[in-house]
PDB file of C-alpha atoms in Angstrom:
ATOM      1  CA  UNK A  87      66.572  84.111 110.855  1.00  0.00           C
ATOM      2  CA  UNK A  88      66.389  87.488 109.056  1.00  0.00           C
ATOM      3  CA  UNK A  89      69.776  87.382 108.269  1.00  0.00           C
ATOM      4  CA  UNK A  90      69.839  83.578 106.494  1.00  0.00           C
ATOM      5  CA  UNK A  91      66.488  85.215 104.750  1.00  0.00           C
ATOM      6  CA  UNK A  92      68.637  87.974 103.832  1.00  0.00           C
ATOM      7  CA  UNK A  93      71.435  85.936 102.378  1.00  0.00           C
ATOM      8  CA  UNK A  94      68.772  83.505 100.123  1.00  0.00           C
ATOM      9  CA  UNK A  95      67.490  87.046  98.321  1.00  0.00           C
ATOM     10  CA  UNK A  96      71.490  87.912  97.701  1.00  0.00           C
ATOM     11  CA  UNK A  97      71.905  84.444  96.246  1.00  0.00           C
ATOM     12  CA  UNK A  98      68.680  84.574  94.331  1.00  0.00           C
ATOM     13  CA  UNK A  99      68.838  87.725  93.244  1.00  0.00           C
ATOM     14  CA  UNK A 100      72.331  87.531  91.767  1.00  0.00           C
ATOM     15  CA  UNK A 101      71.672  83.766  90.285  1.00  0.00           C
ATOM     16  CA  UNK A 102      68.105  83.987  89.509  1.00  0.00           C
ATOM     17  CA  UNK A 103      67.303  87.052  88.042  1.00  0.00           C
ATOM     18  CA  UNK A 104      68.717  87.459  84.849  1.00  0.00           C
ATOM     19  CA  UNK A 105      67.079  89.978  83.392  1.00  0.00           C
ATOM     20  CA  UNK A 106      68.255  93.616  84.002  1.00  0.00           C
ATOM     21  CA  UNK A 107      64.896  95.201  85.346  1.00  0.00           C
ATOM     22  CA  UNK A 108      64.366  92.190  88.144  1.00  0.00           C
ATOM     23  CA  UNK A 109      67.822  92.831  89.353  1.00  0.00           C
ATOM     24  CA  UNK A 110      67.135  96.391  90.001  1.00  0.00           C
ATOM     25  CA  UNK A 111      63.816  95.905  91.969  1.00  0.00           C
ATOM     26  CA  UNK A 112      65.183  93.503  93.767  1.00  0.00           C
ATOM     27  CA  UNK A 113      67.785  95.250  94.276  1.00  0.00           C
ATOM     28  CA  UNK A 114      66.324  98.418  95.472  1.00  0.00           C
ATOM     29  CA  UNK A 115      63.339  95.863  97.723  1.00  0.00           C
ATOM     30  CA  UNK A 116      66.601  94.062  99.620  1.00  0.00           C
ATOM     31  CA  UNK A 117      67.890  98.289 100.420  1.00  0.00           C
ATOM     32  CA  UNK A 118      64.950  99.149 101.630  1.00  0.00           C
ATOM     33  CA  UNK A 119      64.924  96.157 104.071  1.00  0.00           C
ATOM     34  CA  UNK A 120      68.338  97.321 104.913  1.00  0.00           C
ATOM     35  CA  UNK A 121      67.019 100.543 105.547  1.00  0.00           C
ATOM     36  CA  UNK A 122      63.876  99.901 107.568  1.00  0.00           C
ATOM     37  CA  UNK A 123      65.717  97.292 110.257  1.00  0.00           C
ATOM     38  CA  UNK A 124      68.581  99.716 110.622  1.00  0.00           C
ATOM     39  CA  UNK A 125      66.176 102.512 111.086  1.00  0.00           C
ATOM     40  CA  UNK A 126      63.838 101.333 113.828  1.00  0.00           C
ATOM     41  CA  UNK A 127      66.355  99.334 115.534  1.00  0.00           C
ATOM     42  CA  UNK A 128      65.888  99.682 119.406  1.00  0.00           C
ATOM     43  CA  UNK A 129      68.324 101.601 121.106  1.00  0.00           C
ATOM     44  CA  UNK A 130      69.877  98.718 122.608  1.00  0.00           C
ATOM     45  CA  UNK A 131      70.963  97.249 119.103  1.00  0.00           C
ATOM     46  CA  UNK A 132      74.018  98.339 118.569  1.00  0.00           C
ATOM     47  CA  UNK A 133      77.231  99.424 120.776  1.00  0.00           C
ATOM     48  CA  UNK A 134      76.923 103.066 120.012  1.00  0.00           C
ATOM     49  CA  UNK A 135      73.226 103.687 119.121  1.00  0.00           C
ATOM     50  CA  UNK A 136      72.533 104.948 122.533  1.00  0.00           C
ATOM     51  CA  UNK A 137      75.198 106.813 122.634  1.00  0.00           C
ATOM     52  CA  UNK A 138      74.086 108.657 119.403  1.00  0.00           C
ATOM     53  CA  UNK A 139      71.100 108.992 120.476  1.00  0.00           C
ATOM     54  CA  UNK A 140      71.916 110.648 124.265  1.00  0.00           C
ATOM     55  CA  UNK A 141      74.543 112.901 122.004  1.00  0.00           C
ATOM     56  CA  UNK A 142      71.361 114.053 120.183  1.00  0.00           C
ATOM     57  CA  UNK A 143      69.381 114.950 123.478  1.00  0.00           C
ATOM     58  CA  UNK A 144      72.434 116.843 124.614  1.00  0.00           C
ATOM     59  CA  UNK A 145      72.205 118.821 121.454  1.00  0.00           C
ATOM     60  CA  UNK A 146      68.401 119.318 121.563  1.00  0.00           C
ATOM     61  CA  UNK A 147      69.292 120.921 124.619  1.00  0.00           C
ATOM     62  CA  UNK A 148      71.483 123.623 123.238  1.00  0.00           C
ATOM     63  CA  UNK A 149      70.692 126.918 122.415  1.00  0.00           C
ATOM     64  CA  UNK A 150      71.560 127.742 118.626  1.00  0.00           C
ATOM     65  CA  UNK A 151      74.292 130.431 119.706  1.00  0.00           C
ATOM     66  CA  UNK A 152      75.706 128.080 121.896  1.00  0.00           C
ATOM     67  CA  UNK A 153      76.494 124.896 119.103  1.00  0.00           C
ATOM     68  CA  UNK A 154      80.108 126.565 117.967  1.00  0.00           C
ATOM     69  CA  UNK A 155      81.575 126.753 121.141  1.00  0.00           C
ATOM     70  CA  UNK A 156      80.092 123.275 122.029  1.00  0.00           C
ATOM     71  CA  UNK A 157      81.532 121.731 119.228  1.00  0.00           C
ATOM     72  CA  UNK A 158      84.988 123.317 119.766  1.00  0.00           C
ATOM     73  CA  UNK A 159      85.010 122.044 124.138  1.00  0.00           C
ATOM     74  CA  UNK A 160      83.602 119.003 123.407  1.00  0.00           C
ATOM     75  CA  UNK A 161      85.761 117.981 119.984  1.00  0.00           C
ATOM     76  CA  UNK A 162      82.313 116.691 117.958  1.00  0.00           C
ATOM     77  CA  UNK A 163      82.655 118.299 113.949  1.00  0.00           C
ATOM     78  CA  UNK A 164      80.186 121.310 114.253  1.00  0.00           C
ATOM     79  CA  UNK A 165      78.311 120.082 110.790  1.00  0.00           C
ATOM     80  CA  UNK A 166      77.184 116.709 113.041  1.00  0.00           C
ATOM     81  CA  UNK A 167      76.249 119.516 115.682  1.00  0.00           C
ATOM     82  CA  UNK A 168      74.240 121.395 113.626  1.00  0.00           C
ATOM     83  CA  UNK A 169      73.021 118.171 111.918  1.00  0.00           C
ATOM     84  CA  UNK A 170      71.872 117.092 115.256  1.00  0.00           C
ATOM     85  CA  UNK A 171      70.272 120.662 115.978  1.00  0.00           C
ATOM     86  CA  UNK A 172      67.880 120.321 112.996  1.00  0.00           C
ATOM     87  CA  UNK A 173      66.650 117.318 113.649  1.00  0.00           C
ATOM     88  CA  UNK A 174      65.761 118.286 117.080  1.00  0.00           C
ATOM     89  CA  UNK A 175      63.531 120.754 114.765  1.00  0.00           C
ATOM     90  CA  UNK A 176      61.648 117.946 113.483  1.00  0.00           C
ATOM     91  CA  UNK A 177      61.660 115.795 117.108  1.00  0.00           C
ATOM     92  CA  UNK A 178      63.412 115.405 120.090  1.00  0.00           C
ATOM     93  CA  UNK A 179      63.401 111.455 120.311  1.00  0.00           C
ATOM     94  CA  UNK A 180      66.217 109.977 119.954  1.00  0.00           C
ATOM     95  CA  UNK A 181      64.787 107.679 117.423  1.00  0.00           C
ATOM     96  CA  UNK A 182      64.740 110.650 115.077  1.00  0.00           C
ATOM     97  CA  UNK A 183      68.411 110.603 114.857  1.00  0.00           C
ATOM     98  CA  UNK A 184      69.304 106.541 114.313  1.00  0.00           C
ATOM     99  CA  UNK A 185      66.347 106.840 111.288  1.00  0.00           C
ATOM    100  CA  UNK A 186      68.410 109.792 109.966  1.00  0.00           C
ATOM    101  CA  UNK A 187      71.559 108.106 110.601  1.00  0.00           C
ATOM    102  CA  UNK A 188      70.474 104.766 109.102  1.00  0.00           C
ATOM    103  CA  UNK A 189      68.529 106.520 105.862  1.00  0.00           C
ATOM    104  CA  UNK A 190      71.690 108.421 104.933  1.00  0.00           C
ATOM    105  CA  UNK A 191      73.997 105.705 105.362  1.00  0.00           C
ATOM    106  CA  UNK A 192      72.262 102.987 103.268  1.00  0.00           C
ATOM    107  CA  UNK A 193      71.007 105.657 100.174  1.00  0.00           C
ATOM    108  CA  UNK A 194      74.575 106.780  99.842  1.00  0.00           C
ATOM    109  CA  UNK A 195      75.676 102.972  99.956  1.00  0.00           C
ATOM    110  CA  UNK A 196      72.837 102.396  97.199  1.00  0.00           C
ATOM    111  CA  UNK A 197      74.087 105.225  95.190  1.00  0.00           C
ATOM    112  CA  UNK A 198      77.762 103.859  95.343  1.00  0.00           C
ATOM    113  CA  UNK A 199      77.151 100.058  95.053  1.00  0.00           C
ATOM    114  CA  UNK A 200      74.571 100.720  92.138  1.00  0.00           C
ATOM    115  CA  UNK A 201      77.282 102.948  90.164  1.00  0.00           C
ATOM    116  CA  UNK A 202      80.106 101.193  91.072  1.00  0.00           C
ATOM    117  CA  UNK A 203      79.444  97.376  90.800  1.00  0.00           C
ATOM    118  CA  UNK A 204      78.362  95.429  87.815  1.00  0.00           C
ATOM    119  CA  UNK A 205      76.290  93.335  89.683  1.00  0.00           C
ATOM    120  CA  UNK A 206      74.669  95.850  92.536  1.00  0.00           C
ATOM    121  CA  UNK A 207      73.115  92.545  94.235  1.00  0.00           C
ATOM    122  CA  UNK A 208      76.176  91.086  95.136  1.00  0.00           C
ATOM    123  CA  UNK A 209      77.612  94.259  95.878  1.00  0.00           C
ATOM    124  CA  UNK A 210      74.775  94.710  98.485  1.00  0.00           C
ATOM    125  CA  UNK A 211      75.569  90.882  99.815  1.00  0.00           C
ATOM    126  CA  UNK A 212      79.182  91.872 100.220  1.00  0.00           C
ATOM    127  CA  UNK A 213      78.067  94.645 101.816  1.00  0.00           C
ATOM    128  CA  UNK A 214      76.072  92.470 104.587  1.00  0.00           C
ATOM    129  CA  UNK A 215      78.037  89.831 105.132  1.00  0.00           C
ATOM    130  CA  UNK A 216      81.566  91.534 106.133  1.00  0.00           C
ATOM    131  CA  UNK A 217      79.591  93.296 108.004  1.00  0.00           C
ATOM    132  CA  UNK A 218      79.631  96.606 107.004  1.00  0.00           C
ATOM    133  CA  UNK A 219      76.315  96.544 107.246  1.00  0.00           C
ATOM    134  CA  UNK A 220      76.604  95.585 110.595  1.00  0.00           C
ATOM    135  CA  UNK A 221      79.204  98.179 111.975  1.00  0.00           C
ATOM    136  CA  UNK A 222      76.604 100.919 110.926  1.00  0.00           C
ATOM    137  CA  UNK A 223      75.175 100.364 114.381  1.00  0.00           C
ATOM    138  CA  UNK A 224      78.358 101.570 115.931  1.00  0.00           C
ATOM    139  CA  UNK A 225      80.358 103.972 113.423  1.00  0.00           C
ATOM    140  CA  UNK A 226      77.547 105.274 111.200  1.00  0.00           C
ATOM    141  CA  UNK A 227      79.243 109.026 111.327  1.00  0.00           C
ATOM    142  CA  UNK A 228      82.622 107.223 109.943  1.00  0.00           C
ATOM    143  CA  UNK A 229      80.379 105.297 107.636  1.00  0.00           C
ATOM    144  CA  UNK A 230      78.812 108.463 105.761  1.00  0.00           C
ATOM    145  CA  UNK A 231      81.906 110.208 105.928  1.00  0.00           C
ATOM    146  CA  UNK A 232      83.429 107.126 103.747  1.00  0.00           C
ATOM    147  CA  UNK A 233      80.763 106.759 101.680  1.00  0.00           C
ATOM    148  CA  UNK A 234      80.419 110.620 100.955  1.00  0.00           C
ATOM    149  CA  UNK A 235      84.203 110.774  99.695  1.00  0.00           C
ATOM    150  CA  UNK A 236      83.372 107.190  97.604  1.00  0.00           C
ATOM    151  CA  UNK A 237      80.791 109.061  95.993  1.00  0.00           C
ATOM    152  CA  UNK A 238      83.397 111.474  94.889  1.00  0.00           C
ATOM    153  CA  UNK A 239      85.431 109.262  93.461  1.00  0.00           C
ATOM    154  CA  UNK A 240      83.751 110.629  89.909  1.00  0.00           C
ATOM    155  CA  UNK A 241      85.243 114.364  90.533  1.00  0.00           C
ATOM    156  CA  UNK A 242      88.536 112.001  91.117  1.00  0.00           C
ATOM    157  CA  UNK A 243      88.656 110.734  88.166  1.00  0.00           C
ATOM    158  CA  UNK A 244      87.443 113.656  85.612  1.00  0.00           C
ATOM    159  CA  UNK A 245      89.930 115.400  86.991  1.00  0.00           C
ATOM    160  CA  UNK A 246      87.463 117.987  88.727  1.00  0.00           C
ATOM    161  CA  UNK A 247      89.099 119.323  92.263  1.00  0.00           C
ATOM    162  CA  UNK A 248      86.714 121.542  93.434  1.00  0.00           C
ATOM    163  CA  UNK A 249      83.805 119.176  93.075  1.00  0.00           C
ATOM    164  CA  UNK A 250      85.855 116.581  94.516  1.00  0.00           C
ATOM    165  CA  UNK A 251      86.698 119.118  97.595  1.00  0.00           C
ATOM    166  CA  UNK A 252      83.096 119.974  98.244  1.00  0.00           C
ATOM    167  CA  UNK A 253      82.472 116.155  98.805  1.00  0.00           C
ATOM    168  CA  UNK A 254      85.756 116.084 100.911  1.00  0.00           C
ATOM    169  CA  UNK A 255      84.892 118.856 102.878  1.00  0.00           C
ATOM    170  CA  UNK A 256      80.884 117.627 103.523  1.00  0.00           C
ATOM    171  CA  UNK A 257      82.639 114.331 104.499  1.00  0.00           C
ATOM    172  CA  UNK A 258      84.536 116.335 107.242  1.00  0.00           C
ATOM    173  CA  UNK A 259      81.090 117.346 108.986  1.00  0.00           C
ATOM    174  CA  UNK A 260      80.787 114.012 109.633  1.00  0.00           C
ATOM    175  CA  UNK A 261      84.314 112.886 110.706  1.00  0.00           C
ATOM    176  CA  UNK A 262      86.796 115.430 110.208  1.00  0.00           C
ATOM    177  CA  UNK A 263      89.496 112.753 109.278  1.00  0.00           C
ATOM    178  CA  UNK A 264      88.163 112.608 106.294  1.00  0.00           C
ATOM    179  CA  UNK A 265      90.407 115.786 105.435  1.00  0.00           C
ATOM    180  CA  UNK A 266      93.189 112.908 104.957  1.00  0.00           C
ATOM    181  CA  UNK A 267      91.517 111.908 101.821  1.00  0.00           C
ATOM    182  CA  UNK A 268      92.208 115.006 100.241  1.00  0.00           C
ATOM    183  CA  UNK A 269      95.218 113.424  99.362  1.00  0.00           C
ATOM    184  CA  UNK A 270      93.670 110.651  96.578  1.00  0.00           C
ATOM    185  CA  UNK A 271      93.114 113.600  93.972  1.00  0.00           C
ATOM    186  CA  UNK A 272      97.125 113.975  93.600  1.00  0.00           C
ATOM    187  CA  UNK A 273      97.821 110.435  93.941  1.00  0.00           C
ATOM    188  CA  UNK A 274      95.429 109.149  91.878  1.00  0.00           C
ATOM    189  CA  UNK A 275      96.637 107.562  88.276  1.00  0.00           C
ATOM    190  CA  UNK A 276     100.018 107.761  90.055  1.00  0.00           C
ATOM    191  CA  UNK A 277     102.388 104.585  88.442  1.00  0.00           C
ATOM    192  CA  UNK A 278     103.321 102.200  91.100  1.00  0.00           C
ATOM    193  CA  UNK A 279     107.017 101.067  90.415  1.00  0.00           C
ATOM    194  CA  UNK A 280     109.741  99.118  92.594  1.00  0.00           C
ATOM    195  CA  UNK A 281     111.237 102.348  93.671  1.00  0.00           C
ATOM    196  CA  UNK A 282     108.274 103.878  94.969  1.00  0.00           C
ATOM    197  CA  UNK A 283     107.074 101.116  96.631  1.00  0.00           C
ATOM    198  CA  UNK A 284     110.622 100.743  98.417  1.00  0.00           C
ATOM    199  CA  UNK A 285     110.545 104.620  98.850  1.00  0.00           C
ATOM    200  CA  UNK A 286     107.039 104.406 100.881  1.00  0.00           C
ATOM    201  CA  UNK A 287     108.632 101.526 102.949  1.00  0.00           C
ATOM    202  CA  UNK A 288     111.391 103.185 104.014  1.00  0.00           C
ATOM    203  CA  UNK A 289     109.719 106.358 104.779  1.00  0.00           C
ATOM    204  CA  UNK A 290     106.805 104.027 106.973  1.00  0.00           C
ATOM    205  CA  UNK A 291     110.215 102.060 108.820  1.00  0.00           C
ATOM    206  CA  UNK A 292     111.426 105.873 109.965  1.00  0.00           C
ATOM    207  CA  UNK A 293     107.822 106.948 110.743  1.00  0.00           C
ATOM    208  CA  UNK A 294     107.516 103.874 112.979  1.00  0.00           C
ATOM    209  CA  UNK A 295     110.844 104.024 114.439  1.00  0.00           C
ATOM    210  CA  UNK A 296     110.214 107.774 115.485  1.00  0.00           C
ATOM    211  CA  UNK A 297     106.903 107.693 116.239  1.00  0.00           C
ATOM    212  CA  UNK A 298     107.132 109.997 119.596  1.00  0.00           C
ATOM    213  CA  UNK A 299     108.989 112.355 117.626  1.00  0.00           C
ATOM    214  CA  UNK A 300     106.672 112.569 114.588  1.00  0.00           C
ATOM    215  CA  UNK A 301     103.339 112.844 116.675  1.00  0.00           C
ATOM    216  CA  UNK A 302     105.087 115.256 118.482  1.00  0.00           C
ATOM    217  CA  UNK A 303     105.700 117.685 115.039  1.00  0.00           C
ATOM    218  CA  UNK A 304     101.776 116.492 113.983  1.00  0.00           C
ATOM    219  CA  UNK A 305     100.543 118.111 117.041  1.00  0.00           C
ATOM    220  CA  UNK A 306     101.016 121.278 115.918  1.00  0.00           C
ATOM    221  CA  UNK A 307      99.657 120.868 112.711  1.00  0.00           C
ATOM    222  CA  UNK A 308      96.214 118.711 113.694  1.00  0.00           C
ATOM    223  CA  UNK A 309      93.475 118.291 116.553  1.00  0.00           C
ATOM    224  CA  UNK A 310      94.407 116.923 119.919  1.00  0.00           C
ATOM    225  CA  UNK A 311      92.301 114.039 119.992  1.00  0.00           C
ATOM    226  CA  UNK A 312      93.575 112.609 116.978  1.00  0.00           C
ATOM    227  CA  UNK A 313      97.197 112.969 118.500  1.00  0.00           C
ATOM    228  CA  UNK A 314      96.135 111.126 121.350  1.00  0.00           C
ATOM    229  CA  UNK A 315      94.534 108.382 119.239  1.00  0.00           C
ATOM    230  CA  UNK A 316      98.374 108.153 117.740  1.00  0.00           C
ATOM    231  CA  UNK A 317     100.014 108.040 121.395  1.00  0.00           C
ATOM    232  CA  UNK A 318      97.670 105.214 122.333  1.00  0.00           C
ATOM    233  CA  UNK A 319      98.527 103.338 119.657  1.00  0.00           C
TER     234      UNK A 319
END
């Protein structure tokens, strides 16, 4: 029922509201909605709430000298370690970190969508109804990574590395695959032409072919688990 309610404001608010000042507090009223369902969502809504939420306790648990080498034995970025570590500051219910979670995720999608579509409204319904919105209950950590290097896309295009790096490397705390992304600086603005595009074909028909062999050379260049991620596959 909330979500068909949901849908009528997209469809208003993009149709209805014409003039430029409506759009945006209606705009920034259907985000906070967003926000406040995503926020005190139970911890049974949503595959991997409690298990962000029984990662927190873990971490609340820790001593401070002890969050580096629990990061490095368990695999978990040690910027979401220490994230998790100074929220425990602030309270040691789970809650505390699905609120956190939830309130980053949807201002940096706010930020983004408001900057980066002409009409933010329908931006936001896109945003709902592939269900982006939706997978924040399970990979919120991927989520702000994503949405931290989308911010940078700015520092992409002025040409600005480091500022684009210190969003790159932020991103990282959060999911260190974002490291990958480091990539879009160089390739940005790049031409795409028949022989490139038969170039990057080729070179994906040898990657596939020689998979083994290739994760094989990546694992001594990147973290375990993501090799194993690449064997499953």
């Amino acid at each position: 029922m909330g979500g068909i309610l949901l849908i009528g404001l997209f469809f208003s608010g993009s149709i209805q509201f014409a003039e430029e000042r409506n759009r945006e507090v209606l705009f920034l009223f259907l985000t906070v909605v967003l926000i406040f369902v995503a926020c005190f969502r139970a911890e049974s809504v949503g595959k991997d709430t409690q298990y962000y939420a029984r990662l927190f306790r873990v971490i609340a648990n820790l001593r401070w000298q002890d969050l580096f080498s629990y990061s490095r034995q368990s695999g978990y970025e040690i910027g979401y370690v220490l994230y998790n570590k100074l929220l425990s500051v602030i309270s040691t219910s789970g809650q505390i970190v699905t609120i956190a979670n939830s309130l980053i995720l949807m201002v940096l999608v706010y930020t983004v969508t408001k900057r980066e579509c002409q009409n933010p409204i329908f931006g936001l319904y896109v945003f709902y109804t592939v269900g982006i919105y939706q997978a924040g209950f399970n990979i919120v950590s991927s989520l702000i990574a994503a949405y931290i290097v989308y911010l940078g896309l700015n520092a992409v295009r002025e040409r600005k590395l480091l500022k684009y790096v210190s969003y790159v490397v932020i991103a990282s705390m959060f999911h260190s695959a974002a490291i990958v992304m480091m990539i879009l600086y160089f390739v940005y603005g790049v031409r795409i032409n028949r022989r490139r595009v038969v170039a990057l074909l080729t070179v994906g028909l040898v990657i596939t072919f020689f998979l083994g062999r290739f994760v094989n050379i990546l694992a001594n260049f990147i973290p375990g688990k993501y090799v194993r991620y690449m064997s499953r596959s």
